CSV table of C-alpha atoms and ligand atoms in Angstrom, one decimal:
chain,number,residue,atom,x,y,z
T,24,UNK,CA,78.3,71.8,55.6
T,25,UNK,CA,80.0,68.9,53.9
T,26,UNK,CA,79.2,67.2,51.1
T,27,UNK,CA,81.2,63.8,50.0
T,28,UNK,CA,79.2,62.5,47.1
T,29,UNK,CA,79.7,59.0,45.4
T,30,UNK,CA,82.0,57.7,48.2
T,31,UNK,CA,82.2,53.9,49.3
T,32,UNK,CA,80.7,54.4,52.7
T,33,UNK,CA,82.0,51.5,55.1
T,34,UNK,CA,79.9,51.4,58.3
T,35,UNK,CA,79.6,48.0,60.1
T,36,UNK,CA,77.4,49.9,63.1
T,37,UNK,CA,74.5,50.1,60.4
T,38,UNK,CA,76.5,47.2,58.2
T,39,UNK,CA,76.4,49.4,56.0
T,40,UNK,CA,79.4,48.9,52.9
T,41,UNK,CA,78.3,50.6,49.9
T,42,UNK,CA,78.3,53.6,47.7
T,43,UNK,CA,76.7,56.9,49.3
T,44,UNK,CA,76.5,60.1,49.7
T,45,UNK,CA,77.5,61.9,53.5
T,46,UNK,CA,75.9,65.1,54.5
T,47,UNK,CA,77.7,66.6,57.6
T,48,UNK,CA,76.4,69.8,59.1
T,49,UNK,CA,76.8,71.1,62.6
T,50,UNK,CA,79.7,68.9,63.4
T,51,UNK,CA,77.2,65.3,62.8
T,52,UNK,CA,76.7,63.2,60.6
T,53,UNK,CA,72.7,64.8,58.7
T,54,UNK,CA,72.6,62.0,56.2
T,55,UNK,CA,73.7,59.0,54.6
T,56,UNK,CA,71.6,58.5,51.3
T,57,UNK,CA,71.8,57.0,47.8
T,58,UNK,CA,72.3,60.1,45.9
T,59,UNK,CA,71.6,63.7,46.3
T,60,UNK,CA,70.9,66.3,43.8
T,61,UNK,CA,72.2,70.1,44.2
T,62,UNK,CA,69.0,71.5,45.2
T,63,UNK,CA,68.3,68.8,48.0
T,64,UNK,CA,71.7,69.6,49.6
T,65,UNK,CA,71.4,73.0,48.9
T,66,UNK,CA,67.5,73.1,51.2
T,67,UNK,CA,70.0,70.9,53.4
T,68,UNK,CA,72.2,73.2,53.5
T,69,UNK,CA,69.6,76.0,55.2
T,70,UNK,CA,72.2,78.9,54.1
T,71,UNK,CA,75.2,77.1,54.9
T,72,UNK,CA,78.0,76.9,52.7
T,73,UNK,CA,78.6,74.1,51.2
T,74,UNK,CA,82.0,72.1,50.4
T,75,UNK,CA,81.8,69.3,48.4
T,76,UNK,CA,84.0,66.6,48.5
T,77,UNK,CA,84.3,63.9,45.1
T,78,UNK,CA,84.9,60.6,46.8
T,79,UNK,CA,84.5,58.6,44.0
T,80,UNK,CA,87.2,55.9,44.1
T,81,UNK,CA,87.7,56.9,48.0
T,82,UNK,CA,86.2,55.4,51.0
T,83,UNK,CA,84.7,56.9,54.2
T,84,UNK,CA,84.0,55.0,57.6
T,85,UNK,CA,84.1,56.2,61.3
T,86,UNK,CA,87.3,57.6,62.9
T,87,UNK,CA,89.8,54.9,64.1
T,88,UNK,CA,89.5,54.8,68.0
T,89,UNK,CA,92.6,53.2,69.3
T,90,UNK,CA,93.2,51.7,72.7
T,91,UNK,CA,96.4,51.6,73.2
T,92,UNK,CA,98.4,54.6,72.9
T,93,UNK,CA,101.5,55.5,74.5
T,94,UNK,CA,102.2,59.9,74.4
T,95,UNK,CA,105.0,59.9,77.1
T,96,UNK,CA,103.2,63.1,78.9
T,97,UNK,CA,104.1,63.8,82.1
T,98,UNK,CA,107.7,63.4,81.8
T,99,UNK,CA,109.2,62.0,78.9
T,100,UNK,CA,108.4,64.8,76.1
T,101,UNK,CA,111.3,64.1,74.4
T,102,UNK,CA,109.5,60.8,72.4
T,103,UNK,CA,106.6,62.4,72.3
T,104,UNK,CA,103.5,65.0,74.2
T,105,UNK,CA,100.3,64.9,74.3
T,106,UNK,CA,99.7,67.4,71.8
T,107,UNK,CA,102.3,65.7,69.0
T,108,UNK,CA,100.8,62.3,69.5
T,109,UNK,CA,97.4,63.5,69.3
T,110,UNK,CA,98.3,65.2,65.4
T,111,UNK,CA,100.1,62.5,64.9
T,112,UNK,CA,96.7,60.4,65.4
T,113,UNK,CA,94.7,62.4,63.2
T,114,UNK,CA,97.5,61.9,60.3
T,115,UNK,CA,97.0,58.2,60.6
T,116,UNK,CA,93.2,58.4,60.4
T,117,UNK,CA,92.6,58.2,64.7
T,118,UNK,CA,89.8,60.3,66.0
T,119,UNK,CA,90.0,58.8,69.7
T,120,UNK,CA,93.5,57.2,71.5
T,121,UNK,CA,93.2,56.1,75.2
T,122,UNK,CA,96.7,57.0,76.6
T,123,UNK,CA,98.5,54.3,78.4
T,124,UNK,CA,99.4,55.5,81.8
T,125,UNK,CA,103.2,54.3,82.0
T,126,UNK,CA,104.7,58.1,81.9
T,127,UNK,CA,106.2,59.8,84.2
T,128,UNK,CA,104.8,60.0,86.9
T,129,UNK,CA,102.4,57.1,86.2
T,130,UNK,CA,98.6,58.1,85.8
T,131,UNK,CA,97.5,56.9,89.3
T,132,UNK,CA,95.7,60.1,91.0
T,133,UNK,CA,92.8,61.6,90.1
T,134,UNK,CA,94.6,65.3,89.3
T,135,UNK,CA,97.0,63.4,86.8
T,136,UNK,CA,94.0,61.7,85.0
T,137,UNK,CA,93.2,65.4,84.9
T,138,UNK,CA,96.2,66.8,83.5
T,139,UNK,CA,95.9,64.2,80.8
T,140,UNK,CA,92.7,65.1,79.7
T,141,UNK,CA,92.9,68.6,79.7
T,142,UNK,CA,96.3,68.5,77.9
T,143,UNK,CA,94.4,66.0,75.0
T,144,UNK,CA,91.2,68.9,75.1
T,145,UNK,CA,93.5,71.4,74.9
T,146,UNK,CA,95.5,69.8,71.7
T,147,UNK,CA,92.3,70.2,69.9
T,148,UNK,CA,92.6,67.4,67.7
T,149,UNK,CA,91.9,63.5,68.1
T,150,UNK,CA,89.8,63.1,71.6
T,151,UNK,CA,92.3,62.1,73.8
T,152,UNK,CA,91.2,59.6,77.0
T,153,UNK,CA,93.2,58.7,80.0
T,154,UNK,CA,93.6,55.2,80.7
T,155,UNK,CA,94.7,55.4,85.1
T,156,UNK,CA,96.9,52.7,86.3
T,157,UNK,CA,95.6,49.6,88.3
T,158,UNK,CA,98.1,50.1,91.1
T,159,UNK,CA,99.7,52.8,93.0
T,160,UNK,CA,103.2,53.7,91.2
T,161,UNK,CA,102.6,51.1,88.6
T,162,UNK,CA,104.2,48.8,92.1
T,163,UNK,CA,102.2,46.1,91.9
T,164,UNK,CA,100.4,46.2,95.1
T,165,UNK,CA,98.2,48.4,96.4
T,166,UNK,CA,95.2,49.9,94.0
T,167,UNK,CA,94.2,53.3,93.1
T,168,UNK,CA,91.5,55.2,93.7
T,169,UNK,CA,89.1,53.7,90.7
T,170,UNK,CA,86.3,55.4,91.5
T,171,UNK,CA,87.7,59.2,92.4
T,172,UNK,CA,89.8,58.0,89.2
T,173,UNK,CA,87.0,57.5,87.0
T,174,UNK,CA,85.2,60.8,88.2
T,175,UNK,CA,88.4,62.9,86.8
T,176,UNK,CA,87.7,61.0,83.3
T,177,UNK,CA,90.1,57.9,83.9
T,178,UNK,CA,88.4,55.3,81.0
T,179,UNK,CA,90.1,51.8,81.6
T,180,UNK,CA,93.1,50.7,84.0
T,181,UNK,CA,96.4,48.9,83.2
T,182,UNK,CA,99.8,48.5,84.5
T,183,UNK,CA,100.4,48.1,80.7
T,184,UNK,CA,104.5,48.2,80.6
T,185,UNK,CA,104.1,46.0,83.3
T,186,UNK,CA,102.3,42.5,84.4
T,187,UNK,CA,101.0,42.4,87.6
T,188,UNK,CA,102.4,39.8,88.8
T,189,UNK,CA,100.8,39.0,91.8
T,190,UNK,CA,97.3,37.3,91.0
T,191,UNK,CA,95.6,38.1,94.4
T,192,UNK,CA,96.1,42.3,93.3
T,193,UNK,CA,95.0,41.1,89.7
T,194,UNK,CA,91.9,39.6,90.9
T,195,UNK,CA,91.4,42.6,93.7
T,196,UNK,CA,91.5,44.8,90.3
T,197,UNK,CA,89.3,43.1,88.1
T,198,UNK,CA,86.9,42.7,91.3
T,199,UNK,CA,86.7,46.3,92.5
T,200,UNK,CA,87.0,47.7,88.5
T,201,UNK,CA,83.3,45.7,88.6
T,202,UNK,CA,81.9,48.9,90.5
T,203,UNK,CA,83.4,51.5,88.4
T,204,UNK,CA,82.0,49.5,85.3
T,205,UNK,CA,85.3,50.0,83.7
T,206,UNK,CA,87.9,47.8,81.7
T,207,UNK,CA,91.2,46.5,83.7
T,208,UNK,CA,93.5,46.2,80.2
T,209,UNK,CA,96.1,43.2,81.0
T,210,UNK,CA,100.2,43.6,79.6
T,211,UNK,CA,100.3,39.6,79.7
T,212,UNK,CA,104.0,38.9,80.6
T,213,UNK,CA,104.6,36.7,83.3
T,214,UNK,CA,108.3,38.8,84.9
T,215,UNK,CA,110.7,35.7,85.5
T,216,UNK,CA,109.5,33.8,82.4
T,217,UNK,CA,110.7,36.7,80.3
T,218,UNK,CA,113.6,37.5,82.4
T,219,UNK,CA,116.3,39.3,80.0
T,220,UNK,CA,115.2,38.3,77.2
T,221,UNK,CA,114.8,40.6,74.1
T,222,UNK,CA,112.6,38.7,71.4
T,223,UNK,CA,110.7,35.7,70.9
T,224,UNK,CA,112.7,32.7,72.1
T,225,UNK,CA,113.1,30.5,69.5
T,226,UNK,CA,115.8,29.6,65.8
T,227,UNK,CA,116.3,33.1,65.4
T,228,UNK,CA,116.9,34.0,69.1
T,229,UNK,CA,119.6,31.1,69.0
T,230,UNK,CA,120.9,32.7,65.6
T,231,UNK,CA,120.8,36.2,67.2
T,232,UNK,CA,122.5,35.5,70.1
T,233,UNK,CA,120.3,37.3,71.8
T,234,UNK,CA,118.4,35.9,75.1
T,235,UNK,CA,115.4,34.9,74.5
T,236,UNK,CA,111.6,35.5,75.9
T,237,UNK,CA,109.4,32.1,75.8
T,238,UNK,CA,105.8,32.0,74.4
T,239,UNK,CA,105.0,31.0,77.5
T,240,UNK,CA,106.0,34.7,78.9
T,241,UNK,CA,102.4,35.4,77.6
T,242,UNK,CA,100.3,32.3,77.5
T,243,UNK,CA,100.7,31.9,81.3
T,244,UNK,CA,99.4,35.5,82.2
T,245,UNK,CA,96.4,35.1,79.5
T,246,UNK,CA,95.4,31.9,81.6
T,247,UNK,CA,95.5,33.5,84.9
T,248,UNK,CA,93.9,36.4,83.8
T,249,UNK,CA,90.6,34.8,82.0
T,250,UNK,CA,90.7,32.4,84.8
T,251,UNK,CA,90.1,35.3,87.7
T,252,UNK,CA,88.0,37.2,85.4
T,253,UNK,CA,85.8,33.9,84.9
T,254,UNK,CA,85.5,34.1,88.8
T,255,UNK,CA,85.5,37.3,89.5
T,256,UNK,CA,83.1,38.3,86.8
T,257,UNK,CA,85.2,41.1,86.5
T,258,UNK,CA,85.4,43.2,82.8
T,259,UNK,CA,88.9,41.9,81.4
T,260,UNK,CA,90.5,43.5,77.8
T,261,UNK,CA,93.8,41.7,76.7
T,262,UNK,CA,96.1,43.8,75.5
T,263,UNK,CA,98.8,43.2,72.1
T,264,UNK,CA,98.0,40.0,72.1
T,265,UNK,CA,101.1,37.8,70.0
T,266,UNK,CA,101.0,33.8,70.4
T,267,UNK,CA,99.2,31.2,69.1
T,268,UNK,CA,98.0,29.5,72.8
T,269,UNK,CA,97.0,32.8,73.8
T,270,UNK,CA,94.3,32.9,70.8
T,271,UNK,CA,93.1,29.2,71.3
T,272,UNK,CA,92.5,30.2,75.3
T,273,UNK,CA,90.9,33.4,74.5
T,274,UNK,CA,88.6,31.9,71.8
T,275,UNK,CA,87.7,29.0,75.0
T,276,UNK,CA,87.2,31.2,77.7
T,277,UNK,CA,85.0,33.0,75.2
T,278,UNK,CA,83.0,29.5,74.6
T,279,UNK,CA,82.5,29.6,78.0
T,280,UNK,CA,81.0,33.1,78.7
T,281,UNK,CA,84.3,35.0,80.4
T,282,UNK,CA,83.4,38.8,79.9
T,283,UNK,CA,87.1,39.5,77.8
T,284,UNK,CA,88.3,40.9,74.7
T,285,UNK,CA,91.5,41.2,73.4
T,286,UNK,CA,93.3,43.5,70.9
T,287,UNK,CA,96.2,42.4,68.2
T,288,UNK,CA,99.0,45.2,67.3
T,289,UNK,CA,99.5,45.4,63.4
T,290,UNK,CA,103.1,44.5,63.7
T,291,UNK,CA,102.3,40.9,65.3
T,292,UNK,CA,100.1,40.5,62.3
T,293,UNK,CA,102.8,41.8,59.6
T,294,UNK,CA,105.8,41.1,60.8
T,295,UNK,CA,107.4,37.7,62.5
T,296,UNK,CA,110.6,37.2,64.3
T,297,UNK,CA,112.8,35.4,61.3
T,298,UNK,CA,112.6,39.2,59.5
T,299,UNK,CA,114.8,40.5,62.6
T,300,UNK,CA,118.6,41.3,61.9
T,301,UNK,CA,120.7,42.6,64.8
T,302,UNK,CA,120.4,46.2,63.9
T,303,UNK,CA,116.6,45.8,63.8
T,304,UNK,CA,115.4,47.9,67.2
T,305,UNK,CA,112.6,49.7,65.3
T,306,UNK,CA,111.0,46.3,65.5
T,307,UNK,CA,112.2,45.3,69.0
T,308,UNK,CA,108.7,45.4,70.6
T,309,UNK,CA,107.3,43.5,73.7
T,310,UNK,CA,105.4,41.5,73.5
T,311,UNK,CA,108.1,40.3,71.1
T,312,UNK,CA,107.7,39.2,66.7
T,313,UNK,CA,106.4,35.6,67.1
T,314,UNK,CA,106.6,32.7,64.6
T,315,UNK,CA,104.9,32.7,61.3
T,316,UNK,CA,102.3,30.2,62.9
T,317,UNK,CA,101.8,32.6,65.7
T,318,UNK,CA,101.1,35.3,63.0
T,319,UNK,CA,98.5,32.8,60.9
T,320,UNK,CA,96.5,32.1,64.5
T,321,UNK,CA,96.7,36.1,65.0
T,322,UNK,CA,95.1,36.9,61.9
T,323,UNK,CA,92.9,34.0,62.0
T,324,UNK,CA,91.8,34.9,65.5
T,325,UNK,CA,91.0,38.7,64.4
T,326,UNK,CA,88.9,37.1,61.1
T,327,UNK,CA,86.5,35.1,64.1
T,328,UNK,CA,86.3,38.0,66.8
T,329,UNK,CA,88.3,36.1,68.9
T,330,UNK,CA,90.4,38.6,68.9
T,331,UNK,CA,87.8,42.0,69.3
T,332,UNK,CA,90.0,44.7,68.1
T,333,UNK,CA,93.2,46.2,66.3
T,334,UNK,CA,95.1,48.9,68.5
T,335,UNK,CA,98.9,50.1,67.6
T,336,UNK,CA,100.4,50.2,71.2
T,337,UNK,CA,102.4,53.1,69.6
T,338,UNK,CA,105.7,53.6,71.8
T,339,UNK,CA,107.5,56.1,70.7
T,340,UNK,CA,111.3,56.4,71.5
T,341,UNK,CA,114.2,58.7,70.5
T,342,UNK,CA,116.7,58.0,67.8
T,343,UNK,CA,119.5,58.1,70.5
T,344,UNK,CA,117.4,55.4,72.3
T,345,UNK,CA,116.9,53.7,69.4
T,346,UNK,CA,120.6,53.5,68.2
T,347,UNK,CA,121.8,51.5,70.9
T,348,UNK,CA,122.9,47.6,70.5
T,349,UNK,CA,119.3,45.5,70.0
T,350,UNK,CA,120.1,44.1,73.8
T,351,UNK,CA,119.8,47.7,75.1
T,352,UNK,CA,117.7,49.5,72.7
T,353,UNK,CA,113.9,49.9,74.7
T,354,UNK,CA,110.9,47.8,73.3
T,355,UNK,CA,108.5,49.9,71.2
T,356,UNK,CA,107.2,50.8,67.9
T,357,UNK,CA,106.0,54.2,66.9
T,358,UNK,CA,102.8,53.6,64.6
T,359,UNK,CA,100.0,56.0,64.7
T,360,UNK,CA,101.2,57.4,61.3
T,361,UNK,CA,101.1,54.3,59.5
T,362,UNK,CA,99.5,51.5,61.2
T,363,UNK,CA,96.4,51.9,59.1
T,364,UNK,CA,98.7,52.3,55.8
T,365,UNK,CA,100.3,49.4,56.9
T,366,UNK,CA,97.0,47.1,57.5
T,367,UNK,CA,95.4,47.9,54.1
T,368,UNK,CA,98.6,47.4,52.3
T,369,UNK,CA,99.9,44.1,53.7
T,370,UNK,CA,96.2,42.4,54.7
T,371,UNK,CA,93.5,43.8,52.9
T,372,UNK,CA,94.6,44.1,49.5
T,373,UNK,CA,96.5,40.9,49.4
T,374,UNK,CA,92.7,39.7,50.8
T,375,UNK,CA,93.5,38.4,54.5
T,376,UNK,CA,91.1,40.3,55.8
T,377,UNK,CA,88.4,42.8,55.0
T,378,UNK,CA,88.3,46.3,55.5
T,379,UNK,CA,84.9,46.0,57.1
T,380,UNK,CA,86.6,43.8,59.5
T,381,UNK,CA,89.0,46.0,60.2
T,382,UNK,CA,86.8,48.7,60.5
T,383,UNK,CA,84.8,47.1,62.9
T,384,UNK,CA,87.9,45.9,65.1
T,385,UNK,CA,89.5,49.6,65.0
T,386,UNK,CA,86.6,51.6,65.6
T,387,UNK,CA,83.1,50.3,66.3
T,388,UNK,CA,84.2,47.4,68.8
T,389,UNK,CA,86.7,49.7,70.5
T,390,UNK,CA,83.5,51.9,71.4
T,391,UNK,CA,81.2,49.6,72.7
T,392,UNK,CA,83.6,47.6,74.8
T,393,UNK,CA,85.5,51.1,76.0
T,394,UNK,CA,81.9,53.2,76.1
T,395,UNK,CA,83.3,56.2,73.9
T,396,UNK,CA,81.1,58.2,71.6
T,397,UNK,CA,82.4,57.6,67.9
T,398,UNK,CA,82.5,54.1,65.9
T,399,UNK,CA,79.3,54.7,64.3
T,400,UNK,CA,77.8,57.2,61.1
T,401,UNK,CA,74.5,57.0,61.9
T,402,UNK,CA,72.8,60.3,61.0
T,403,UNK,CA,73.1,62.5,64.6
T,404,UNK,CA,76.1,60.7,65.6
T,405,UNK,CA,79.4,63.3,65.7
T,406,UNK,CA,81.4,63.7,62.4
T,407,UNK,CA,84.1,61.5,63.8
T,408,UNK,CA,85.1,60.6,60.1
T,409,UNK,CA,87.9,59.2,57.8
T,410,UNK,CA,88.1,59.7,54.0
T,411,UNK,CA,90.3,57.3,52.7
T,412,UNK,CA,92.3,56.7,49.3
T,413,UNK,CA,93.5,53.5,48.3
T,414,UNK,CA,96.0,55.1,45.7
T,415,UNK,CA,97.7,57.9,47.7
T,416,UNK,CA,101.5,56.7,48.5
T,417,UNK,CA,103.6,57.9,50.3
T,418,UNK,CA,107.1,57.5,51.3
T,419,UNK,CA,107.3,57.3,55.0
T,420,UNK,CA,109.7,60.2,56.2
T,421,UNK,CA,111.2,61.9,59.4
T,422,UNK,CA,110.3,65.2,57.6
T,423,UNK,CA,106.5,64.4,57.4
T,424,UNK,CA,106.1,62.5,60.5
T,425,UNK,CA,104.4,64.8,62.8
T,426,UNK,CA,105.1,62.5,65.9
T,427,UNK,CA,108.4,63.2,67.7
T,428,UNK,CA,109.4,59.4,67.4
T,429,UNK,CA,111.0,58.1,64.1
T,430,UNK,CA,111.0,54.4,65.6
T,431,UNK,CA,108.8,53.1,62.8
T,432,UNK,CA,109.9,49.6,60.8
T,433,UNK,CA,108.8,51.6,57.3
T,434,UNK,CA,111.0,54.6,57.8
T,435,UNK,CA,112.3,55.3,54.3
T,436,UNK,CA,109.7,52.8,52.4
T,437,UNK,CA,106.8,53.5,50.6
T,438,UNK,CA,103.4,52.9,51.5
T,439,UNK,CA,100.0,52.8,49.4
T,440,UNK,CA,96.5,53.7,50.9
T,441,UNK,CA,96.5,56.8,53.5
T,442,UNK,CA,93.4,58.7,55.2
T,443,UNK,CA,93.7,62.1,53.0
T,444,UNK,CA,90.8,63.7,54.9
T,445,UNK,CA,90.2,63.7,58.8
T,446,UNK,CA,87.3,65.4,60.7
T,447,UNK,CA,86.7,65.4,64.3
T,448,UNK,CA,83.2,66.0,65.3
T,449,UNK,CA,83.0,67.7,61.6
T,450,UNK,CA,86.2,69.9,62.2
T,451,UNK,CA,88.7,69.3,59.4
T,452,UNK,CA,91.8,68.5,61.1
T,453,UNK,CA,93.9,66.5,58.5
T,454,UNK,CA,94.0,67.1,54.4
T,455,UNK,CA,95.9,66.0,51.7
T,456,UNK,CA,98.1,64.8,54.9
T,457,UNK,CA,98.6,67.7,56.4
T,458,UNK,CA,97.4,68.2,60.1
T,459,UNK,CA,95.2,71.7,60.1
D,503,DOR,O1,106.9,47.6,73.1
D,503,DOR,C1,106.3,48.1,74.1
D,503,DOR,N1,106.5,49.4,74.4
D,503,DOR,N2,105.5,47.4,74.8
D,503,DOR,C2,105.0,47.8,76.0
D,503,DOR,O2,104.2,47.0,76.6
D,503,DOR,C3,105.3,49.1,76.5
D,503,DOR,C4,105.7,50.0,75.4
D,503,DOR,C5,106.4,51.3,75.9
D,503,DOR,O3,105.9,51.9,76.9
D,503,DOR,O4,107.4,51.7,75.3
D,504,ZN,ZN1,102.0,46.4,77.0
């Protein structure tokens, strides 16, 4: 059994933000309570042994779930597997990812939504959930199997790598996902509006000399989509959501009733596209850094629940990959390790938004809309669980990444507030961060 005493306990399923003590026993969560004297935890306890935990100083909230996961199994092991992407969730405070299904092969049969989910059980460490794509070789035009796809444990569907570009298939998706009851997740990026380009079109593009992708790229596809979703009624989630228009349109179609949510990645909410220099590819992502206003209406949209949740979208690449000219280096950031770092260091200390929030975004909200257990520490619920410091720092290294991928924008820097404790259904898979 464990016992945490005196630790900030932040749990917006109970709204619940406040000094506590946790009881976990049998791989739930016993109790949340005031205070607890030795011989009430030791009756508790029934025989059990008991390690106790001082969180004063620390805090504790449900495991991250994240959404939007890229782990390159089937196919491209050399960025990353199943099994390294799933330790390297647990490091970073993740005790679900829903693994995008842009490998290789894509994720569009029932056997590979399989192979996926077996390979995350067999890992052993954050619950790992295959997301199956929305059309047959990620082509664009015929769907999968939902149902069948659903049956082998397929939790949401998305091209995501990929728009689909032809609206009639987008609204077939969102039509027929209505009888599986699952999501269909949207990569927003109308094809021939982006065209080459590399990042955000705009000064810095121009100063670049690089070719440039419009605003628009996004905006466009975020229209279409809440529009057919409106008509459809179908279940819509918007993923790595960057520009200003796309916030104002999700927070209208919302107004309106449209059954949507959308995610933001932490890097459109940290970084913007005047930091970029030429040999910046660790933060050539798509969609692309925006503007500084683009970032204000991101974070703005996240403090209103117009935009629902946080996810990473972590994409890892290899250092040869990488290494190329920005022009043809691919788009991704690898951030499971220290997206959450990242979040408490550059927005909720400096007070732009509230760890509860963000709690809510990365691991309550993600639940519901996704129907996953976690997100919650009510007393039965599993021991999905993060105990984090606020003072541990760490510089970010290859030799302590445990992901294969390097491709992070804080490689060699230094960053303040980590998970030092990780449980999955009351397992203890990360201390001190180090994955068990
Ligand atoms: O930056 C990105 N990388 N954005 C995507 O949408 C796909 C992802 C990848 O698969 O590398
Ligand atoms: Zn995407």
């Amino acid at each position: 059994m464990w016992w945490l005493k005196d630790v900030w306990v932040i749990d917006p399923s109970q709204k619940l933000s406040a000094p506590r003590d946790v009881l976990v026993k049998g791989g739930q969560v016993l109790e949340i309570s005031s205070s607890m004297t030795e011989e009430e935890v030791s009756v508790k306890a029934q025989g059990e042994a008991v390690d106790t935990v001082d969180g004063k100083g620390k805090f504790v909230f449900p495991g991250l779930i994240d959404v939007h996961t890229h782990l390159r199994e089937p196919g491209q092991e050399d960025k990353e597997d199943i099994l390294s992407g799933s330790r390297a969730a647990v490091r970073g405070g993740f005790t679900t990812i829903l693994a995008m299904a842009n490998t290789q092969p894509v994720i569009d049969s029932r056997a590979l939504v399989e192979y996926v989910r077996m390979q995350g059980d067999r890992a052993g460490f954050a619950h790992v959930h295959p997301i199956g794509t929305v059309t047959k070789g990620m082509q664009g035009t015929e769907l999968v199997e939902m149902a069948t796809m659903k049956e082998g444990g397929a939790v949401a569907f998305s091209d995501d790598g990929k728009n689909i570009q032809n609206a009639e298939v987008m609204r077939l998706a969102l039509e027929y996902a209505k009888l599986t009851g699952l999501l269909i997740i949207s990569h927003c990026e109308d094809k021939d509006l982006a065209g080459e380009g590399q990042m955000r079109r705009g000064v810095s593009s121009a100063r670049m000399g690089l070719k440039g992708i419009p605003a628009s790229a996004e905006s466009v596809i975020v229209a279409r989509d809440l529009m057919l979703a409106e008509e459809t009624g179908g279940r819509l989630h918007l993923a790595h959501i960057s520009t200003t228009e796309s916030v104002d349109l999700i927070r209208q179609a919302k107004a309106r009733g449209v059954n949507v949510t959308a995610e933001v990645n932490p890097h459109h909410l940290i970084f913007c596209d005047e930091q970029l220099g030429i040999t910046d590819t660790f933060l050539k992502v798509n969609p692309p850094l925006g503007s500084r206003a683009d970032r204000e209406s991101l974070i703005e949209g996240l403090r209103d629940g117009t935009i629902d949740m946080l996810a990473t979208d972590h994409a890892p690449h290899t250092q040869a990959e990488k290494s190329r000219p920005f022009a043809e280096a691919p788009f991704g950031i690898a951030s499971l390790e220290t997206a959450l770092s990242a979040v408490w260091e550059n927005l909720v200390v400096p007070g732009r938004i509230s760890m509860d929030r963000v709690i809510e975004a990365w691991s309550v909200t993600p639940a519901l809309r996704f129907g996953l257990q976690g997100g919650s520490l009510v007393a039965g619920a599993p021991a999905d669980m993060v105990l984090f410091d606020p003072d541990f720092s760490e510089v970010i290294e290859p030799a302590t990444l445990v992901s294969k991928a390097r491709n992070t924008p804080f490689l060699n820097k230094t960053l303040q507030g980590f998970p030092v404790m990780v449980w999955v259904e009351g397992r203890l898979v990360q201390r001190n961060r180090i994955v068990l």
